[in-house]
mmCIF file with all atom_site columns, C-alpha atoms and ligand atoms in Angstrom:
data_model
loop_
_atom_site.group_PDB
_atom_site.id
_atom_site.type_symbol
_atom_site.label_atom_id
_atom_site.label_alt_id
_atom_site.label_comp_id
_atom_site.label_asym_id
_atom_site.label_entity_id
_atom_site.label_seq_id
_atom_site.pdbx_PDB_ins_code
_atom_site.Cartn_x
_atom_site.Cartn_y
_atom_site.Cartn_z
_atom_site.occupancy
_atom_site.B_iso_or_equiv
_atom_site.pdbx_formal_charge
_atom_site.auth_seq_id
_atom_site.auth_comp_id
_atom_site.auth_asym_id
_atom_site.auth_atom_id
_atom_site.pdbx_PDB_model_num
ATOM   1   C CA . MET A 1 1   ? 254.065 -146.360 -82.336 1.00 0.00 ? 1   MET A CA 1
ATOM   2   C CA . GLY A 1 2   ? 255.391 -144.147 -80.507 1.00 0.00 ? 2   GLY A CA 1
ATOM   3   C CA . ILE A 1 3   ? 254.953 -140.236 -79.131 1.00 0.00 ? 3   ILE A CA 1
ATOM   4   C CA . VAL A 1 4   ? 256.504 -137.232 -80.777 1.00 0.00 ? 4   VAL A CA 1
ATOM   5   C CA . VAL A 1 5   ? 257.118 -134.417 -78.111 1.00 0.00 ? 5   VAL A CA 1
ATOM   6   C CA . LEU A 1 6   ? 257.372 -130.669 -79.971 1.00 0.00 ? 6   LEU A CA 1
ATOM   7   C CA . ILE A 1 7   ? 259.440 -128.460 -77.405 1.00 0.00 ? 7   ILE A CA 1
ATOM   8   C CA . SER A 1 8   ? 260.580 -124.969 -77.520 1.00 0.00 ? 8   SER A CA 1
ATOM   9   C CA . GLY A 1 9   ? 263.012 -124.794 -74.603 1.00 0.00 ? 9   GLY A CA 1
ATOM   10  C CA . ASN A 1 10  ? 264.194 -125.814 -71.123 1.00 0.00 ? 10  ASN A CA 1
ATOM   11  C CA . GLY A 1 11  ? 263.005 -129.161 -71.794 1.00 0.00 ? 11  GLY A CA 1
ATOM   12  C CA . SER A 1 12  ? 262.111 -130.301 -68.309 1.00 0.00 ? 12  SER A CA 1
ATOM   13  C CA . ASN A 1 13  ? 258.702 -131.568 -69.237 1.00 0.00 ? 13  ASN A CA 1
ATOM   14  C CA . LEU A 1 14  ? 259.910 -133.449 -71.441 1.00 0.00 ? 14  LEU A CA 1
ATOM   15  C CA . GLN A 1 15  ? 262.762 -134.957 -69.169 1.00 0.00 ? 15  GLN A CA 1
ATOM   16  C CA . ALA A 1 16  ? 259.770 -136.155 -67.174 1.00 0.00 ? 16  ALA A CA 1
ATOM   17  C CA . LEU A 1 17  ? 258.741 -137.985 -69.989 1.00 0.00 ? 17  LEU A CA 1
ATOM   18  C CA . ILE A 1 18  ? 262.084 -139.474 -70.421 1.00 0.00 ? 18  ILE A CA 1
ATOM   19  C CA . ASP A 1 19  ? 262.186 -140.787 -66.498 1.00 0.00 ? 19  ASP A CA 1
ATOM   20  C CA . ALA A 1 20  ? 258.841 -142.169 -66.602 1.00 0.00 ? 20  ALA A CA 1
ATOM   21  C CA . VAL A 1 21  ? 260.141 -143.914 -69.713 1.00 0.00 ? 21  VAL A CA 1
ATOM   22  C CA . GLN A 1 22  ? 262.807 -145.109 -69.396 1.00 0.00 ? 22  GLN A CA 1
ATOM   23  C CA . SER A 1 23  ? 261.438 -145.986 -65.261 1.00 0.00 ? 23  SER A CA 1
ATOM   24  C CA . LYS A 1 24  ? 258.935 -148.286 -67.355 1.00 0.00 ? 24  LYS A CA 1
ATOM   25  C CA . LYS A 1 25  ? 256.026 -145.629 -65.757 1.00 0.00 ? 25  LYS A CA 1
ATOM   26  C CA . LEU A 1 26  ? 254.968 -145.085 -69.072 1.00 0.00 ? 26  LEU A CA 1
ATOM   27  C CA . PRO A 1 27  ? 254.414 -147.980 -71.303 1.00 0.00 ? 27  PRO A CA 1
ATOM   28  C CA . THR A 1 28  ? 256.113 -146.310 -74.942 1.00 0.00 ? 28  THR A CA 1
ATOM   29  C CA . THR A 1 29  ? 259.158 -144.582 -76.601 1.00 0.00 ? 29  THR A CA 1
ATOM   30  C CA . ILE A 1 30  ? 260.427 -141.314 -77.416 1.00 0.00 ? 30  ILE A CA 1
ATOM   31  C CA . ASP A 1 31  ? 260.438 -141.907 -81.154 1.00 0.00 ? 31  ASP A CA 1
ATOM   32  C CA . LEU A 1 32  ? 261.303 -138.004 -81.888 1.00 0.00 ? 32  LEU A CA 1
ATOM   33  C CA . VAL A 1 33  ? 261.688 -134.633 -81.024 1.00 0.00 ? 33  VAL A CA 1
ATOM   34  C CA . VAL A 1 34  ? 260.407 -131.820 -82.338 1.00 0.00 ? 34  VAL A CA 1
ATOM   35  C CA . SER A 1 35  ? 261.864 -127.752 -81.582 1.00 0.00 ? 35  SER A CA 1
ATOM   36  C CA . ASN A 1 36  ? 260.936 -125.023 -83.847 1.00 0.00 ? 36  ASN A CA 1
ATOM   37  C CA . ARG A 1 37  ? 263.998 -123.239 -82.023 1.00 0.00 ? 37  ARG A CA 1
ATOM   38  C CA . LYS A 1 38  ? 268.360 -124.137 -82.558 1.00 0.00 ? 38  LYS A CA 1
ATOM   39  C CA . SER A 1 39  ? 268.814 -123.510 -78.882 1.00 0.00 ? 39  SER A CA 1
ATOM   40  C CA . ALA A 1 40  ? 266.460 -125.076 -76.661 1.00 0.00 ? 40  ALA A CA 1
ATOM   41  C CA . TYR A 1 41  ? 268.195 -126.817 -74.091 1.00 0.00 ? 41  TYR A CA 1
ATOM   42  C CA . GLY A 1 42  ? 265.240 -129.862 -74.401 1.00 0.00 ? 42  GLY A CA 1
ATOM   43  C CA . LEU A 1 43  ? 267.092 -131.118 -77.328 1.00 0.00 ? 43  LEU A CA 1
ATOM   44  C CA . GLN A 1 44  ? 270.461 -131.958 -75.493 1.00 0.00 ? 44  GLN A CA 1
ATOM   45  C CA . ARG A 1 45  ? 268.071 -133.465 -73.008 1.00 0.00 ? 45  ARG A CA 1
ATOM   46  C CA . ALA A 1 46  ? 266.732 -135.769 -76.393 1.00 0.00 ? 46  ALA A CA 1
ATOM   47  C CA . GLU A 1 47  ? 270.469 -136.591 -77.410 1.00 0.00 ? 47  GLU A CA 1
ATOM   48  C CA . ALA A 1 48  ? 271.717 -137.571 -74.325 1.00 0.00 ? 48  ALA A CA 1
ATOM   49  C CA . ALA A 1 49  ? 268.439 -140.115 -73.625 1.00 0.00 ? 49  ALA A CA 1
ATOM   50  C CA . GLY A 1 50  ? 269.409 -141.024 -77.447 1.00 0.00 ? 50  GLY A CA 1
ATOM   51  C CA . ILE A 1 51  ? 266.717 -139.533 -79.275 1.00 0.00 ? 51  ILE A CA 1
ATOM   52  C CA . PRO A 1 52  ? 266.421 -138.495 -82.699 1.00 0.00 ? 52  PRO A CA 1
ATOM   53  C CA . THR A 1 53  ? 265.866 -134.773 -82.965 1.00 0.00 ? 53  THR A CA 1
ATOM   54  C CA . LEU A 1 54  ? 264.760 -132.149 -85.233 1.00 0.00 ? 54  LEU A CA 1
ATOM   55  C CA . VAL A 1 55  ? 265.145 -128.741 -85.730 1.00 0.00 ? 55  VAL A CA 1
ATOM   56  C CA . LEU A 1 56  ? 262.361 -126.419 -87.791 1.00 0.00 ? 56  LEU A CA 1
ATOM   57  C CA . THR A 1 57  ? 262.407 -123.000 -87.598 1.00 0.00 ? 57  THR A CA 1
ATOM   58  C CA . LEU A 1 58  ? 259.352 -120.319 -88.971 1.00 0.00 ? 58  LEU A CA 1
ATOM   59  C CA . LYS A 1 59  ? 261.816 -118.101 -89.444 1.00 0.00 ? 59  LYS A CA 1
ATOM   60  C CA . SER A 1 60  ? 263.753 -120.406 -92.495 1.00 0.00 ? 60  SER A CA 1
ATOM   61  C CA . PHE A 1 61  ? 260.349 -120.922 -93.907 1.00 0.00 ? 61  PHE A CA 1
ATOM   62  C CA . LEU A 1 62  ? 259.524 -117.351 -93.720 1.00 0.00 ? 62  LEU A CA 1
ATOM   63  C CA . ALA A 1 63  ? 263.007 -116.412 -95.182 1.00 0.00 ? 63  ALA A CA 1
ATOM   64  C CA . ASP A 1 64  ? 262.160 -118.608 -98.215 1.00 0.00 ? 64  ASP A CA 1
ATOM   65  C CA . GLY A 1 65  ? 258.950 -116.601 -98.960 1.00 0.00 ? 65  GLY A CA 1
ATOM   66  C CA . LYS A 1 66  ? 256.668 -119.390 -97.369 1.00 0.00 ? 66  LYS A CA 1
ATOM   67  C CA . THR A 1 67  ? 253.806 -119.104 -95.090 1.00 0.00 ? 67  THR A CA 1
ATOM   68  C CA . ARG A 1 68  ? 252.950 -120.177 -90.921 1.00 0.00 ? 68  ARG A CA 1
ATOM   69  C CA . GLU A 1 69  ? 250.632 -122.890 -92.900 1.00 0.00 ? 69  GLU A CA 1
ATOM   70  C CA . ASP A 1 70  ? 253.515 -123.905 -95.096 1.00 0.00 ? 70  ASP A CA 1
ATOM   71  C CA . TYR A 1 71  ? 255.436 -124.145 -91.977 1.00 0.00 ? 71  TYR A CA 1
ATOM   72  C CA . ASP A 1 72  ? 252.954 -126.446 -90.264 1.00 0.00 ? 72  ASP A CA 1
ATOM   73  C CA . ARG A 1 73  ? 252.053 -128.015 -93.186 1.00 0.00 ? 73  ARG A CA 1
ATOM   74  C CA . ALA A 1 74  ? 255.895 -129.517 -93.415 1.00 0.00 ? 74  ALA A CA 1
ATOM   75  C CA . LEU A 1 75  ? 255.742 -129.746 -89.472 1.00 0.00 ? 75  LEU A CA 1
ATOM   76  C CA . ALA A 1 76  ? 253.357 -132.619 -90.204 1.00 0.00 ? 76  ALA A CA 1
ATOM   77  C CA . GLU A 1 77  ? 255.139 -134.229 -93.088 1.00 0.00 ? 77  GLU A CA 1
ATOM   78  C CA . ALA A 1 78  ? 258.309 -134.404 -90.955 1.00 0.00 ? 78  ALA A CA 1
ATOM   79  C CA . ILE A 1 79  ? 255.961 -136.191 -88.564 1.00 0.00 ? 79  ILE A CA 1
ATOM   80  C CA . TRP A 1 80  ? 253.870 -138.244 -90.105 1.00 0.00 ? 80  TRP A CA 1
ATOM   81  C CA . PRO A 1 81  ? 256.294 -141.233 -91.324 1.00 0.00 ? 81  PRO A CA 1
ATOM   82  C CA . TYR A 1 82  ? 256.028 -142.120 -87.456 1.00 0.00 ? 82  TYR A CA 1
ATOM   83  C CA . LYS A 1 83  ? 253.087 -142.975 -87.271 1.00 0.00 ? 83  LYS A CA 1
ATOM   84  C CA . PRO A 1 84  ? 252.777 -141.624 -83.521 1.00 0.00 ? 84  PRO A CA 1
ATOM   85  C CA . GLN A 1 85  ? 250.754 -142.383 -80.800 1.00 0.00 ? 85  GLN A CA 1
ATOM   86  C CA . LEU A 1 86  ? 250.451 -139.152 -79.371 1.00 0.00 ? 86  LEU A CA 1
ATOM   87  C CA . ILE A 1 87  ? 252.168 -136.019 -80.249 1.00 0.00 ? 87  ILE A CA 1
ATOM   88  C CA . VAL A 1 88  ? 252.728 -133.992 -76.717 1.00 0.00 ? 88  VAL A CA 1
ATOM   89  C CA . LEU A 1 89  ? 253.545 -130.459 -77.105 1.00 0.00 ? 89  LEU A CA 1
ATOM   90  C CA . ALA A 1 90  ? 255.213 -129.819 -73.710 1.00 0.00 ? 90  ALA A CA 1
ATOM   91  C CA . GLY A 1 91  ? 256.661 -125.766 -73.921 1.00 0.00 ? 91  GLY A CA 1
ATOM   92  C CA . TRP A 1 92  ? 256.113 -125.831 -77.757 1.00 0.00 ? 92  TRP A CA 1
ATOM   93  C CA . MET A 1 93  ? 255.846 -122.007 -78.300 1.00 0.00 ? 93  MET A CA 1
ATOM   94  C CA . HIS A 1 94  ? 254.423 -122.323 -81.771 1.00 0.00 ? 94  HIS A CA 1
ATOM   95  C CA . ILE A 1 95  ? 250.577 -121.853 -82.332 1.00 0.00 ? 95  ILE A CA 1
ATOM   96  C CA . LEU A 1 96  ? 249.839 -124.703 -84.645 1.00 0.00 ? 96  LEU A CA 1
ATOM   97  C CA . SER A 1 97  ? 247.194 -124.350 -87.367 1.00 0.00 ? 97  SER A CA 1
ATOM   98  C CA . SER A 1 98  ? 244.281 -126.539 -88.379 1.00 0.00 ? 98  SER A CA 1
ATOM   99  C CA . VAL A 1 99  ? 246.525 -127.184 -91.177 1.00 0.00 ? 99  VAL A CA 1
ATOM   100 C CA . PHE A 1 100 ? 249.051 -129.061 -88.567 1.00 0.00 ? 100 PHE A CA 1
ATOM   101 C CA . LEU A 1 101 ? 245.652 -130.346 -85.847 1.00 0.00 ? 101 LEU A CA 1
ATOM   102 C CA . GLU A 1 102 ? 244.395 -131.945 -89.154 1.00 0.00 ? 102 GLU A CA 1
ATOM   103 C CA . TYR A 1 103 ? 247.105 -134.615 -90.078 1.00 0.00 ? 103 TYR A CA 1
ATOM   104 C CA . PHE A 1 104 ? 246.670 -135.808 -86.431 1.00 0.00 ? 104 PHE A CA 1
ATOM   105 C CA . PRO A 1 105 ? 243.085 -135.836 -85.008 1.00 0.00 ? 105 PRO A CA 1
ATOM   106 C CA . ASN A 1 106 ? 242.868 -136.499 -81.214 1.00 0.00 ? 106 ASN A CA 1
ATOM   107 C CA . ARG A 1 107 ? 246.305 -136.871 -80.712 1.00 0.00 ? 107 ARG A CA 1
ATOM   108 C CA . VAL A 1 108 ? 247.734 -133.716 -80.395 1.00 0.00 ? 108 VAL A CA 1
ATOM   109 C CA . ILE A 1 109 ? 248.138 -132.584 -77.023 1.00 0.00 ? 109 ILE A CA 1
ATOM   110 C CA . ASN A 1 110 ? 249.044 -129.703 -74.565 1.00 0.00 ? 110 ASN A CA 1
ATOM   111 C CA . LEU A 1 111 ? 250.459 -128.609 -71.373 1.00 0.00 ? 111 LEU A CA 1
ATOM   112 C CA . HIS A 1 112 ? 249.623 -125.128 -69.992 1.00 0.00 ? 112 HIS A CA 1
ATOM   113 C CA . PRO A 1 113 ? 250.623 -124.122 -67.640 1.00 0.00 ? 113 PRO A CA 1
ATOM   114 C CA . ALA A 1 114 ? 247.142 -122.341 -65.853 1.00 0.00 ? 114 ALA A CA 1
ATOM   115 C CA . LEU A 1 115 ? 243.463 -123.833 -65.298 1.00 0.00 ? 115 LEU A CA 1
ATOM   116 C CA . PRO A 1 116 ? 241.007 -124.014 -68.366 1.00 0.00 ? 116 PRO A CA 1
ATOM   117 C CA . ASN A 1 117 ? 239.987 -120.274 -69.579 1.00 0.00 ? 117 ASN A CA 1
ATOM   118 C CA . GLU A 1 118 ? 243.171 -118.295 -67.779 1.00 0.00 ? 118 GLU A CA 1
ATOM   119 C CA . PHE A 1 119 ? 246.108 -117.128 -68.920 1.00 0.00 ? 119 PHE A CA 1
ATOM   120 C CA . ALA A 1 120 ? 246.107 -118.008 -72.177 1.00 0.00 ? 120 ALA A CA 1
ATOM   121 C CA . GLY A 1 121 ? 248.866 -117.592 -73.660 1.00 0.00 ? 121 GLY A CA 1
ATOM   122 C CA . ILE A 1 122 ? 252.574 -116.906 -72.518 1.00 0.00 ? 122 ILE A CA 1
ATOM   123 C CA . ASN A 1 123 ? 254.150 -116.253 -69.773 1.00 0.00 ? 123 ASN A CA 1
ATOM   124 C CA . ALA A 1 124 ? 250.996 -117.490 -67.382 1.00 0.00 ? 124 ALA A CA 1
ATOM   125 C CA . ILE A 1 125 ? 252.872 -118.407 -64.421 1.00 0.00 ? 125 ILE A CA 1
ATOM   126 C CA . GLU A 1 126 ? 254.073 -114.261 -64.351 1.00 0.00 ? 126 GLU A CA 1
ATOM   127 C CA . ARG A 1 127 ? 250.909 -113.397 -65.080 1.00 0.00 ? 127 ARG A CA 1
ATOM   128 C CA . ALA A 1 128 ? 248.855 -115.212 -62.821 1.00 0.00 ? 128 ALA A CA 1
ATOM   129 C CA . PHE A 1 129 ? 251.144 -114.637 -59.589 1.00 0.00 ? 129 PHE A CA 1
ATOM   130 C CA . GLU A 1 130 ? 250.432 -110.542 -61.164 1.00 0.00 ? 130 GLU A CA 1
ATOM   131 C CA . ALA A 1 131 ? 247.196 -111.359 -60.328 1.00 0.00 ? 131 ALA A CA 1
ATOM   132 C CA . TYR A 1 132 ? 247.799 -113.458 -56.809 1.00 0.00 ? 132 TYR A CA 1
ATOM   133 C CA . GLN A 1 133 ? 249.550 -110.070 -55.914 1.00 0.00 ? 133 GLN A CA 1
ATOM   134 C CA . ARG A 1 134 ? 246.958 -107.706 -57.117 1.00 0.00 ? 134 ARG A CA 1
ATOM   135 C CA . GLY A 1 135 ? 244.474 -109.733 -54.483 1.00 0.00 ? 135 GLY A CA 1
ATOM   136 C CA . GLU A 1 136 ? 242.442 -111.206 -57.899 1.00 0.00 ? 136 GLU A CA 1
ATOM   137 C CA . ILE A 1 137 ? 242.828 -114.789 -57.312 1.00 0.00 ? 137 ILE A CA 1
ATOM   138 C CA . LYS A 1 138 ? 243.839 -117.451 -54.519 1.00 0.00 ? 138 LYS A CA 1
ATOM   139 C CA . GLN A 1 139 ? 245.240 -119.885 -56.777 1.00 0.00 ? 139 GLN A CA 1
ATOM   140 C CA . SER A 1 140 ? 245.926 -121.392 -60.161 1.00 0.00 ? 140 SER A CA 1
ATOM   141 C CA . GLY A 1 141 ? 246.864 -124.275 -61.811 1.00 0.00 ? 141 GLY A CA 1
ATOM   142 C CA . CYS A 1 142 ? 248.499 -126.285 -64.816 1.00 0.00 ? 142 CYS A CA 1
ATOM   143 C CA . MET A 1 143 ? 246.178 -128.081 -67.809 1.00 0.00 ? 143 MET A CA 1
ATOM   144 C CA . VAL A 1 144 ? 246.962 -130.488 -69.870 1.00 0.00 ? 144 VAL A CA 1
ATOM   145 C CA . HIS A 1 145 ? 244.658 -130.650 -73.257 1.00 0.00 ? 145 HIS A CA 1
ATOM   146 C CA . TYR A 1 146 ? 243.711 -131.638 -76.648 1.00 0.00 ? 146 TYR A CA 1
ATOM   147 C CA . ALA A 1 147 ? 245.220 -129.012 -78.339 1.00 0.00 ? 147 ALA A CA 1
ATOM   148 C CA . ILE A 1 148 ? 242.538 -126.986 -81.050 1.00 0.00 ? 148 ILE A CA 1
ATOM   149 C CA . PRO A 1 149 ? 243.169 -124.197 -83.562 1.00 0.00 ? 149 PRO A CA 1
ATOM   150 C CA . GLU A 1 150 ? 242.312 -121.825 -80.003 1.00 0.00 ? 150 GLU A CA 1
ATOM   151 C CA . VAL A 1 151 ? 245.642 -121.314 -78.485 1.00 0.00 ? 151 VAL A CA 1
ATOM   152 C CA . ASP A 1 152 ? 245.498 -122.653 -74.925 1.00 0.00 ? 152 ASP A CA 1
ATOM   153 C CA . ALA A 1 153 ? 241.904 -124.587 -75.058 1.00 0.00 ? 153 ALA A CA 1
ATOM   154 C CA . GLY A 1 154 ? 240.006 -127.308 -75.286 1.00 0.00 ? 154 GLY A CA 1
ATOM   155 C CA . ASP A 1 155 ? 239.094 -130.490 -73.732 1.00 0.00 ? 155 ASP A CA 1
ATOM   156 C CA . VAL A 1 156 ? 240.641 -131.034 -70.891 1.00 0.00 ? 156 VAL A CA 1
ATOM   157 C CA . ILE A 1 157 ? 242.557 -134.389 -70.094 1.00 0.00 ? 157 ILE A CA 1
ATOM   158 C CA . VAL A 1 158 ? 243.897 -133.295 -66.821 1.00 0.00 ? 158 VAL A CA 1
ATOM   159 C CA . GLN A 1 159 ? 244.483 -130.865 -64.547 1.00 0.00 ? 159 GLN A CA 1
ATOM   160 C CA . GLU A 1 160 ? 245.800 -129.546 -60.569 1.00 0.00 ? 160 GLU A CA 1
ATOM   161 C CA . ILE A 1 161 ? 245.237 -126.587 -58.929 1.00 0.00 ? 161 ILE A CA 1
ATOM   162 C CA . VAL A 1 162 ? 248.070 -125.218 -57.755 1.00 0.00 ? 162 VAL A CA 1
ATOM   163 C CA . PRO A 1 163 ? 247.490 -122.864 -54.863 1.00 0.00 ? 163 PRO A CA 1
ATOM   164 C CA . PHE A 1 164 ? 249.431 -119.805 -53.473 1.00 0.00 ? 164 PHE A CA 1
ATOM   165 C CA . LEU A 1 165 ? 250.672 -120.131 -50.157 1.00 0.00 ? 165 LEU A CA 1
ATOM   166 C CA . PRO A 1 166 ? 251.862 -117.544 -47.817 1.00 0.00 ? 166 PRO A CA 1
ATOM   167 C CA . ASN A 1 167 ? 255.393 -115.833 -48.595 1.00 0.00 ? 167 ASN A CA 1
ATOM   168 C CA . ASP A 1 168 ? 255.266 -117.150 -51.464 1.00 0.00 ? 168 ASP A CA 1
ATOM   169 C CA . THR A 1 169 ? 257.366 -115.313 -54.459 1.00 0.00 ? 169 THR A CA 1
ATOM   170 C CA . LEU A 1 170 ? 257.431 -115.914 -58.182 1.00 0.00 ? 170 LEU A CA 1
ATOM   171 C CA . GLU A 1 171 ? 260.261 -118.683 -57.409 1.00 0.00 ? 171 GLU A CA 1
ATOM   172 C CA . SER A 1 172 ? 258.842 -120.594 -55.526 1.00 0.00 ? 172 SER A CA 1
ATOM   173 C CA . PHE A 1 173 ? 255.000 -120.726 -56.980 1.00 0.00 ? 173 PHE A CA 1
ATOM   174 C CA . ALA A 1 174 ? 256.933 -121.798 -60.200 1.00 0.00 ? 174 ALA A CA 1
ATOM   175 C CA . GLU A 1 175 ? 258.725 -124.654 -58.358 1.00 0.00 ? 175 GLU A CA 1
ATOM   176 C CA . ARG A 1 176 ? 255.635 -125.830 -57.478 1.00 0.00 ? 176 ARG A CA 1
ATOM   177 C CA . MET A 1 177 ? 253.802 -125.566 -60.769 1.00 0.00 ? 177 MET A CA 1
ATOM   178 C CA . HIS A 1 178 ? 256.604 -126.984 -62.657 1.00 0.00 ? 178 HIS A CA 1
ATOM   179 C CA . ALA A 1 179 ? 256.344 -129.844 -60.560 1.00 0.00 ? 179 ALA A CA 1
ATOM   180 C CA . ALA A 1 180 ? 252.810 -130.269 -60.802 1.00 0.00 ? 180 ALA A CA 1
ATOM   181 C CA . GLU A 1 181 ? 252.721 -129.876 -64.588 1.00 0.00 ? 181 GLU A CA 1
ATOM   182 C CA . HIS A 1 182 ? 255.042 -133.283 -64.513 1.00 0.00 ? 182 HIS A CA 1
ATOM   183 C CA . ARG A 1 183 ? 252.982 -134.764 -62.657 1.00 0.00 ? 183 ARG A CA 1
ATOM   184 C CA . ILE A 1 184 ? 250.018 -134.123 -64.579 1.00 0.00 ? 184 ILE A CA 1
ATOM   185 C CA . LEU A 1 185 ? 251.859 -134.834 -67.835 1.00 0.00 ? 185 LEU A CA 1
ATOM   186 C CA . VAL A 1 186 ? 253.064 -138.066 -67.458 1.00 0.00 ? 186 VAL A CA 1
ATOM   187 C CA . GLU A 1 187 ? 249.586 -139.083 -66.051 1.00 0.00 ? 187 GLU A CA 1
ATOM   188 C CA . ALA A 1 188 ? 248.148 -137.593 -69.095 1.00 0.00 ? 188 ALA A CA 1
ATOM   189 C CA . VAL A 1 189 ? 249.916 -139.393 -71.465 1.00 0.00 ? 189 VAL A CA 1
ATOM   190 C CA . SER A 1 190 ? 249.645 -142.492 -69.118 1.00 0.00 ? 190 SER A CA 1
ATOM   191 C CA . ARG A 1 191 ? 245.869 -142.526 -69.121 1.00 0.00 ? 191 ARG A CA 1
ATOM   192 C CA . LEU A 1 192 ? 245.929 -141.904 -72.909 1.00 0.00 ? 192 LEU A CA 1
ATOM   193 C CA . LEU A 1 193 ? 248.210 -144.776 -73.491 1.00 0.00 ? 193 LEU A CA 1
ATOM   194 C CA . ALA A 1 194 ? 245.734 -146.966 -71.934 1.00 0.00 ? 194 ALA A CA 1
ATOM   195 C CA . GLN A 1 195 ? 242.724 -145.681 -73.218 1.00 0.00 ? 195 GLN A CA 1
ATOM   196 C CA . SER A 1 196 ? 243.901 -146.811 -76.469 1.00 0.00 ? 196 SER A CA 1
ATOM   197 C CA . SER A 1 197 ? 245.088 -150.058 -75.926 1.00 0.00 ? 197 SER A CA 1
ATOM   198 C CA . SER A 1 198 ? 241.887 -150.725 -73.950 1.00 0.00 ? 198 SER A CA 1
HETATM 199 C C1 . GAR B 2 .   ? 256.374 -125.030 -69.284 1.00 0.00 ? 201 GAR B C1 1
HETATM 200 O O1 . GAR B 2 .   ? 255.922 -124.577 -68.390 1.00 0.00 ? 201 GAR B O1 1
HETATM 201 C C2 . GAR B 2 .   ? 254.718 -125.099 -70.204 1.00 0.00 ? 201 GAR B C2 1
HETATM 202 O O2 . GAR B 2 .   ? 253.513 -125.485 -69.561 1.00 0.00 ? 201 GAR B O2 1
HETATM 203 C C3 . GAR B 2 .   ? 254.846 -123.905 -70.698 1.00 0.00 ? 201 GAR B C3 1
HETATM 204 O O3 . GAR B 2 .   ? 255.743 -123.770 -71.284 1.00 0.00 ? 201 GAR B O3 1
HETATM 205 C C4 . GAR B 2 .   ? 256.751 -124.217 -69.729 1.00 0.00 ? 201 GAR B C4 1
HETATM 206 C C5 . GAR B 2 .   ? 257.911 -125.647 -70.590 1.00 0.00 ? 201 GAR B C5 1
HETATM 207 O O4 . GAR B 2 .   ? 259.024 -125.661 -69.657 1.00 0.00 ? 201 GAR B O4 1
HETATM 208 N N1 . GAR B 2 .   ? 253.910 -123.596 -71.865 1.00 0.00 ? 201 GAR B N1 1
HETATM 209 C C6 . GAR B 2 .   ? 252.963 -122.644 -72.563 1.00 0.00 ? 201 GAR B C6 1
HETATM 210 O O5 . GAR B 2 .   ? 253.179 -121.880 -71.531 1.00 0.00 ? 201 GAR B O5 1
HETATM 211 C C7 . GAR B 2 .   ? 252.139 -122.870 -73.613 1.00 0.00 ? 201 GAR B C7 1
HETATM 212 N N2 . GAR B 2 .   ? 250.909 -121.897 -74.013 1.00 0.00 ? 201 GAR B N2 1
HETATM 213 P P1 . GAR B 2 .   ? 259.958 -126.978 -70.084 1.00 0.00 ? 201 GAR B P1 1
HETATM 214 O O6 . GAR B 2 .   ? 260.941 -126.342 -71.615 1.00 0.00 ? 201 GAR B O6 1
HETATM 215 O O7 . GAR B 2 .   ? 261.055 -126.661 -68.839 1.00 0.00 ? 201 GAR B O7 1
HETATM 216 O O8 . GAR B 2 .   ? 258.981 -127.974 -70.265 1.00 0.00 ? 201 GAR B O8 1
#
């Protein structure tokens, strides 16, 4: 039993997982990478690491007169044969309904670049930086949590605070945020694998 990783874009967090598996820091295999976007650069990262990939776009389902639930069911059915120990949402920008989540109870985890109950949804890093510029916050952070139907919510597995620094730009802040995300994602997967093998 290995893990399945879902992505939508660059895949730098997928890369952190690939590196951790290759260096044996994570005692598992990545058996499949799924993207909901054909152009996701993370697909190339997966292919370079010899990991099977699957592209499944919501658009193609809606164009056939099917629903979001049909999409979620087809996605779950495509992943099911891999019997994943964990499904990792690493920059996966599609909200999964309970139709999907009920196939894999307590096995779907999500990475989000904000602290619990803050900046759910897209562009969380940009929105946190704007709040900092308005003087509303002094720190943000990132978390890995169990996925539930509510977006970017669910029991937290690992979180890390990312403070704002004097002279921070959006770019410098985002860079530190991404470095923290890569750390906590590997840490969360490591902890859950250790729990399930003990
Ligand atoms: C990451 O910052 C991740 O936390 C975020 O998308 C980025 C993907 O980067 N996810 C969310 O905002 C989920 N709500 P990557 O493609 O380089 O891993």
